[in-house]
Short mmCIF file of C-alpha atoms and ligand atoms in Angstrom, two decimals:
data_model
loop_
_atom_site.label_atom_id
_atom_site.label_comp_id
_atom_site.label_asym_id
_atom_site.label_seq_id
_atom_site.Cartn_x
_atom_site.Cartn_y
_atom_site.Cartn_z
CA MET A 1 28.02 -10.75 29.88
CA THR A 2 27.50 -14.49 30.24
CA THR A 3 24.41 -15.54 32.12
CA ALA A 4 23.77 -19.23 32.77
CA PRO A 5 21.76 -21.01 30.07
CA HIS A 6 18.15 -21.78 30.96
CA PRO A 7 17.90 -25.13 32.81
CA ALA A 8 15.34 -26.59 30.36
CA LEU A 9 17.94 -26.56 27.59
CA LYS A 10 20.35 -29.37 26.78
CA LEU A 11 23.58 -27.87 25.53
CA SER A 12 26.21 -29.99 23.79
CA ALA A 13 29.49 -30.05 25.71
CA GLU A 14 31.20 -28.07 22.97
CA VAL A 15 28.58 -25.32 22.97
CA ALA A 16 28.37 -25.20 26.77
CA ASP A 17 32.14 -24.73 27.01
CA ALA A 18 32.21 -22.03 24.36
CA ILE A 19 29.36 -20.06 25.95
CA ALA A 20 30.86 -20.33 29.44
CA ALA A 21 34.22 -19.10 28.12
CA GLY A 22 32.69 -16.23 26.13
CA ARG A 23 34.02 -17.64 22.86
CA PRO A 24 32.18 -16.92 19.56
CA VAL A 25 29.06 -19.08 19.14
CA VAL A 26 26.57 -18.97 16.26
CA ALA A 27 23.07 -20.45 16.37
CA LEU A 28 21.55 -22.27 13.37
CA GLU A 29 17.89 -23.19 12.83
CA SER A 30 16.44 -26.59 11.97
CA THR A 31 13.23 -25.85 10.03
CA ILE A 32 15.53 -25.12 7.10
CA ILE A 33 16.74 -28.74 7.44
CA SER A 34 13.41 -30.52 8.03
CA HIS A 35 11.04 -28.34 6.01
CA GLY A 36 13.19 -26.04 3.88
CA MET A 37 15.26 -28.34 1.67
CA PRO A 38 15.00 -31.88 0.26
CA TYR A 39 17.08 -34.83 1.48
CA PRO A 40 20.04 -35.38 1.15
CA ARG A 41 21.03 -31.80 0.36
CA ASN A 42 19.49 -30.64 3.64
CA VAL A 43 21.82 -32.69 5.84
CA GLU A 44 24.81 -32.03 3.59
CA MET A 45 24.11 -28.30 3.92
CA ALA A 46 23.70 -28.56 7.70
CA VAL A 47 27.04 -30.33 8.13
CA GLU A 48 28.85 -28.06 5.69
CA VAL A 49 27.59 -24.87 7.32
CA GLU A 50 28.77 -26.05 10.73
CA GLY A 51 32.21 -26.59 9.14
CA ILE A 52 32.25 -23.08 7.68
CA LEU A 53 31.52 -21.62 11.11
CA ARG A 54 34.27 -23.68 12.72
CA ASP A 55 36.74 -22.66 10.01
CA GLY A 56 35.80 -19.05 10.75
CA GLY A 57 36.56 -19.42 14.45
CA ALA A 58 33.02 -19.85 15.82
CA THR A 59 31.29 -22.78 17.49
CA PRO A 60 28.11 -23.81 15.64
CA ALA A 61 24.99 -24.46 17.69
CA THR A 62 22.19 -25.98 15.62
CA ILE A 63 18.95 -25.80 17.60
CA ALA A 64 16.02 -28.26 17.58
CA ILE A 65 13.67 -30.09 19.95
CA LEU A 66 14.51 -33.78 20.29
CA GLY A 67 12.22 -36.01 22.33
CA GLY A 68 10.64 -32.90 23.82
CA VAL A 69 13.96 -31.42 24.96
CA PRO A 70 15.34 -28.22 23.42
CA HIS A 71 18.85 -29.05 22.20
CA ILE A 72 21.50 -26.40 21.60
CA GLY A 73 24.25 -28.01 19.52
CA LEU A 74 23.59 -31.26 17.66
CA ASP A 75 25.75 -34.13 16.46
CA GLU A 76 25.64 -35.52 12.94
CA ASP A 77 23.19 -38.32 13.78
CA GLU A 78 20.80 -35.74 15.19
CA LEU A 79 21.12 -33.57 12.09
CA ARG A 80 20.39 -36.65 9.97
CA LEU A 81 17.28 -37.47 12.01
CA LEU A 82 15.95 -33.96 11.43
CA ALA A 83 16.71 -34.30 7.73
CA THR A 84 14.91 -37.64 7.27
CA ASP A 85 12.15 -38.17 9.86
CA PRO A 86 8.82 -37.11 8.28
CA ASP A 87 7.23 -36.70 11.71
CA VAL A 88 9.41 -33.79 12.81
CA ALA A 89 7.04 -30.89 13.50
CA LYS A 90 7.63 -27.31 12.38
CA VAL A 91 7.95 -25.49 15.68
CA SER A 92 7.49 -21.77 16.09
CA VAL A 93 7.39 -19.98 19.44
CA ARG A 94 3.73 -20.83 20.10
CA ASP A 95 4.50 -24.57 19.67
CA LEU A 96 7.40 -24.83 22.13
CA GLY A 97 5.42 -25.81 25.23
CA HIS A 98 3.33 -28.35 23.36
CA VAL A 99 6.23 -30.13 21.66
CA MET A 100 8.04 -30.29 25.01
CA ALA A 101 4.94 -31.63 26.79
CA THR A 102 4.38 -34.36 24.20
CA GLY A 103 8.02 -35.44 23.99
CA ALA A 104 8.04 -35.00 20.23
CA HIS A 105 10.74 -33.93 17.79
CA GLY A 106 10.52 -30.41 16.44
CA ALA A 107 12.44 -28.34 13.92
CA THR A 108 12.62 -24.74 15.08
CA THR A 109 11.77 -21.77 12.87
CA VAL A 110 13.67 -18.49 12.99
CA ALA A 111 11.34 -17.30 15.76
CA ALA A 112 11.71 -20.37 17.98
CA THR A 113 15.44 -20.63 17.28
CA MET A 114 15.94 -16.98 18.27
CA ARG A 115 14.13 -17.52 21.55
CA LEU A 116 16.06 -20.69 22.45
CA ALA A 117 19.36 -19.09 21.39
CA ALA A 118 18.66 -16.13 23.67
CA LEU A 119 17.80 -18.48 26.56
CA ALA A 120 21.16 -20.17 25.99
CA GLY A 121 23.06 -16.87 25.90
CA ILE A 122 23.77 -16.85 22.14
CA ARG A 123 23.47 -13.50 20.35
CA ILE A 124 24.16 -14.36 16.69
CA PHE A 125 22.12 -16.61 14.44
CA VAL A 126 22.70 -17.57 10.81
CA THR A 127 19.91 -18.69 8.49
CA GLY A 128 18.83 -18.44 4.85
CA GLY A 129 15.66 -16.40 4.83
CA ILE A 130 13.38 -14.98 7.50
CA GLY A 131 9.60 -15.12 7.44
CA GLY A 132 7.59 -11.95 6.92
CA VAL A 133 4.31 -10.48 5.78
CA HIS A 134 2.68 -12.78 3.23
CA LYS A 135 1.19 -11.44 0.04
CA GLY A 136 -2.50 -10.78 0.67
CA ALA A 137 -1.95 -10.46 4.42
CA GLU A 138 -4.44 -7.55 4.36
CA ASP A 139 -7.07 -10.31 4.21
CA SER A 140 -5.38 -13.44 5.57
CA MET A 141 -3.46 -11.71 8.40
CA ASP A 142 -0.62 -14.15 7.67
CA VAL A 143 2.39 -12.45 9.19
CA SER A 144 5.24 -14.68 10.34
CA ALA A 145 5.93 -14.90 14.06
CA ASP A 146 9.55 -14.34 13.05
CA LEU A 147 8.77 -10.61 12.95
CA THR A 148 7.20 -10.60 16.41
CA GLU A 149 10.18 -12.46 17.77
CA LEU A 150 12.61 -10.05 16.14
CA SER A 151 10.84 -7.28 18.05
CA GLN A 152 11.33 -8.86 21.47
CA THR A 153 14.40 -11.09 21.51
CA PRO A 154 17.98 -9.77 21.45
CA VAL A 155 19.58 -11.89 18.74
CA ALA A 156 21.16 -10.68 15.49
CA VAL A 157 19.78 -12.76 12.60
CA ILE A 158 21.83 -12.97 9.41
CA SER A 159 19.73 -13.80 6.36
CA ALA A 160 19.84 -13.14 2.61
CA GLY A 161 16.77 -10.95 2.96
CA VAL A 162 13.12 -11.73 2.33
CA LYS A 163 11.99 -13.71 -0.66
CA SER A 164 9.40 -12.57 -3.11
CA ILE A 165 6.94 -15.24 -1.95
CA LEU A 166 6.36 -12.53 0.69
CA ASP A 167 5.35 -8.88 0.49
CA ILE A 168 8.80 -7.37 0.91
CA GLY A 169 7.65 -3.76 1.24
CA ARG A 170 5.11 -4.53 3.96
CA THR A 171 7.64 -6.74 5.76
CA LEU A 172 10.06 -3.80 5.94
CA GLU A 173 7.26 -1.52 7.17
CA VAL A 174 6.36 -3.92 9.98
CA LEU A 175 10.01 -4.28 11.01
CA GLU A 176 10.28 -0.50 11.17
CA THR A 177 7.14 -0.29 13.32
CA LEU A 178 8.51 -2.98 15.63
CA GLY A 179 11.79 -1.10 16.13
CA VAL A 180 13.94 -3.76 14.49
CA PRO A 181 17.13 -2.49 12.83
CA VAL A 182 17.41 -3.85 9.28
CA ILE A 183 20.97 -3.54 8.01
CA GLY A 184 22.10 -4.30 4.47
CA TYR A 185 25.58 -5.78 4.54
CA GLY A 186 27.73 -4.26 1.81
CA THR A 187 24.64 -2.98 0.01
CA ASP A 188 22.21 -0.07 0.02
CA GLU A 189 19.45 -2.27 -1.38
CA PHE A 190 17.51 -4.82 0.62
CA PRO A 191 18.14 -8.23 -0.99
CA SER A 192 15.38 -10.68 -1.93
CA PHE A 193 17.04 -14.00 -1.05
CA TYR A 194 17.49 -15.56 -4.52
CA SER A 195 18.50 -12.14 -5.94
CA ARG A 196 20.64 -9.27 -4.72
CA THR A 197 17.95 -6.71 -5.49
CA SER A 198 14.33 -6.19 -4.45
CA GLY A 199 13.51 -2.64 -5.51
CA HIS A 200 13.50 -1.67 -1.81
CA ARG A 201 16.25 0.27 -0.06
CA ALA A 202 17.94 -1.22 2.97
CA PRO A 203 17.04 1.09 5.87
CA MET A 204 20.69 1.05 7.04
CA SER A 205 23.89 -0.43 5.73
CA ALA A 206 27.25 -1.55 7.05
CA ASP A 207 30.42 -2.71 5.31
CA ALA A 208 32.37 -4.52 8.02
CA PRO A 209 31.64 -7.07 10.76
CA GLU A 210 33.12 -4.66 13.31
CA VAL A 211 30.46 -2.10 12.42
CA LEU A 212 27.69 -4.68 12.82
CA ALA A 213 29.17 -5.74 16.18
CA ALA A 214 29.24 -2.12 17.33
CA VAL A 215 25.62 -1.61 16.31
CA MET A 216 24.60 -4.67 18.33
CA ARG A 217 26.58 -3.52 21.36
CA HIS A 218 25.09 0.00 21.32
CA HIS A 219 21.55 -1.26 20.63
CA TRP A 220 21.58 -3.65 23.57
CA ASP A 221 23.57 -1.40 25.90
CA LEU A 222 20.65 1.04 25.61
CA GLY A 223 18.39 -1.72 26.89
CA LEU A 224 16.51 -2.05 23.61
CA PRO A 225 14.69 -5.38 23.60
CA SER A 226 14.73 -6.28 19.93
CA GLY A 227 16.86 -8.37 17.68
CA LEU A 228 18.51 -7.14 14.50
CA SER A 229 17.99 -8.27 10.93
CA ILE A 230 21.23 -8.33 8.95
CA ALA A 231 20.57 -8.78 5.25
CA ASN A 232 23.53 -10.24 3.38
CA PRO A 233 22.99 -10.46 -0.39
CA VAL A 234 23.67 -13.74 -2.20
CA PRO A 235 27.03 -13.58 -4.06
CA ALA A 236 26.61 -12.08 -7.54
CA ASP A 237 27.79 -15.19 -9.39
CA GLU A 238 25.21 -17.35 -7.60
CA GLU A 239 22.09 -15.20 -7.73
CA MET A 240 19.04 -15.98 -9.86
CA ALA A 241 17.78 -13.39 -12.31
CA PRO A 242 14.86 -11.56 -10.66
CA GLU A 243 12.58 -12.03 -13.73
CA ARG A 244 13.20 -15.77 -13.76
CA ILE A 245 12.52 -16.29 -10.07
CA GLN A 246 9.46 -14.05 -10.07
CA GLY A 247 7.73 -16.20 -12.71
CA LEU A 248 8.33 -19.34 -10.66
CA VAL A 249 7.21 -17.67 -7.44
CA ASP A 250 3.98 -16.47 -9.08
CA GLN A 251 3.21 -19.97 -10.33
CA ALA A 252 3.95 -21.53 -6.91
CA LEU A 253 1.72 -18.92 -5.23
CA ARG A 254 -1.14 -19.69 -7.63
CA GLU A 255 -0.85 -23.42 -6.96
CA CYS A 256 -0.75 -22.83 -3.21
CA ASP A 257 -4.02 -20.94 -3.50
CA GLU A 258 -5.65 -23.55 -5.75
CA ARG A 259 -4.77 -26.35 -3.36
CA GLY A 260 -6.06 -24.42 -0.35
CA ILE A 261 -2.78 -24.72 1.52
CA HIS A 262 -2.69 -22.38 4.50
CA GLY A 263 -1.05 -21.46 7.80
CA LYS A 264 2.31 -22.96 8.66
CA ASP A 265 2.29 -25.22 5.58
CA ILE A 266 2.48 -22.32 3.12
CA THR A 267 6.19 -21.52 3.38
CA PRO A 268 7.42 -25.16 3.13
CA PHE A 269 5.09 -25.76 0.15
CA LEU A 270 6.31 -22.69 -1.72
CA LEU A 271 9.98 -23.45 -1.09
CA GLY A 272 9.61 -27.05 -2.27
CA ARG A 273 7.60 -26.10 -5.33
CA ILE A 274 10.11 -23.42 -6.37
CA VAL A 275 12.90 -26.03 -6.20
CA GLU A 276 10.86 -28.29 -8.53
CA LEU A 277 9.85 -25.53 -10.93
CA SER A 278 13.45 -24.31 -11.22
CA ASP A 279 14.82 -27.83 -11.78
CA GLY A 280 16.86 -27.51 -8.63
CA ALA A 281 18.46 -24.17 -9.48
CA SER A 282 16.77 -22.41 -6.55
CA LEU A 283 18.14 -25.05 -4.18
CA GLU A 284 21.71 -24.39 -5.32
CA THR A 285 21.20 -20.66 -4.82
CA ASN A 286 19.65 -21.31 -1.41
CA ILE A 287 22.65 -23.37 -0.30
CA ALA A 288 25.10 -20.81 -1.70
CA LEU A 289 23.51 -17.98 0.25
CA VAL A 290 23.47 -19.96 3.49
CA ARG A 291 27.20 -20.64 3.06
CA ASN A 292 27.76 -16.94 2.46
CA ASN A 293 25.76 -16.08 5.58
CA ALA A 294 27.78 -18.57 7.63
CA ARG A 295 31.03 -16.91 6.56
CA LEU A 296 29.68 -13.54 7.72
CA GLY A 297 28.22 -15.08 10.88
CA ALA A 298 31.61 -16.39 11.97
CA GLN A 299 33.25 -13.02 11.31
CA LEU A 300 30.52 -11.23 13.22
CA ALA A 301 30.68 -13.62 16.18
CA VAL A 302 34.44 -13.11 16.40
CA ALA A 303 34.08 -9.32 16.14
CA TYR A 304 31.25 -9.26 18.70
CA ALA A 305 33.20 -11.37 21.21
CA ARG A 306 36.05 -8.83 20.93
CA THR A 307 33.71 -6.01 21.97
CA ALA A 308 32.96 -7.71 25.31
CA GLY A 309 34.28 -5.65 28.21
N1 PSU B 401 12.57 -19.15 4.33
C1 PSU B 401 13.48 -19.95 3.73
N2 PSU B 401 13.75 -21.17 4.24
C2 PSU B 401 13.13 -21.61 5.37
C3 PSU B 401 12.18 -20.75 6.01
C4 PSU B 401 11.93 -19.54 5.46
O1 PSU B 401 14.05 -19.59 2.72
O2 PSU B 401 13.41 -22.73 5.80
C5 PSU B 401 11.56 -21.20 7.28
C6 PSU B 401 12.27 -20.54 8.47
O3 PSU B 401 12.38 -21.48 9.52
C7 PSU B 401 11.31 -19.43 8.88
C8 PSU B 401 9.99 -20.11 8.59
O4 PSU B 401 11.41 -19.05 10.23
O5 PSU B 401 10.21 -20.78 7.36
C9 PSU B 401 8.86 -19.12 8.47
O6 PSU B 401 7.66 -19.83 8.43
P1 PSU B 401 6.29 -19.04 8.46
O7 PSU B 401 6.25 -18.29 7.17
O8 PSU B 401 5.24 -20.11 8.57
O9 PSU B 401 6.36 -18.15 9.65
MN1 MN B 402 2.18 -17.83 8.62
#
């Protein structure tokens, strides 16, 4: 099952050993650190989540571009740089060649992290939320490259669903069209990140990591090219009431429009504004759901490694 990591990647010794030995490894993204949360909670979260994965028996591999080189597995100084340096670019798949050519630092989105994880031989990736179809995309055509990448890169992405800054229904439609399995973990309803509910059914559900691992194995054994989206609802005692969050989201969306923010700046603006408007409550929920996803990610990585022939 193990193929050699792509030569352009710089793997940490720990991650290289784990991949070579077929031990459980879980990828983590870095846009969530550089553009998804404020300092110092971003670096605290990044360090804590790596610890949760280790405690669960998996090796964490946070992914970013440093000095133009894609890194798979970072140390704490590198996490801190990503959390503090204002010049770190938000890097999606289209940006990879450019950030490498210019020797810059880049924080990788879900899409770019998936691609680099796959090139390293990592099949499981934990994050908070994935990108999707933006509200009004009928006109703006703003659809996250995360969805395209999910359609063509064999990595299972654990998130807490899609937040209501996006058009959740259209996001699920596009994922269906692209042949991406969307699996609710322990739920029949697709979660909306800050809340356990969205009003949309999860297309499939599973109740145990072993079931998720078996789905992955069958999907890829058939030669299907896509990733999987595993939607793990935020724990009930840490969710935000849907009515409360929707009011804040609507206000942030209005402000985004008024200020003429567009393209790749939209998602970071909305996330930051929702933290401010909620007096930090959304940040606590965001961190809680990432922790929860890391616990599942470790279990899934262990279960998936056991299915290897
Ligand atoms: N949603 C979050 N936190 C994040 C992101 C999304 O709750 O940090 C980031 C992820 O890196 C995701 C990216 O891949 O935003 C999507 O950006 P865009 O909408 O520009 O595709
Ligand atoms: Mn976009």
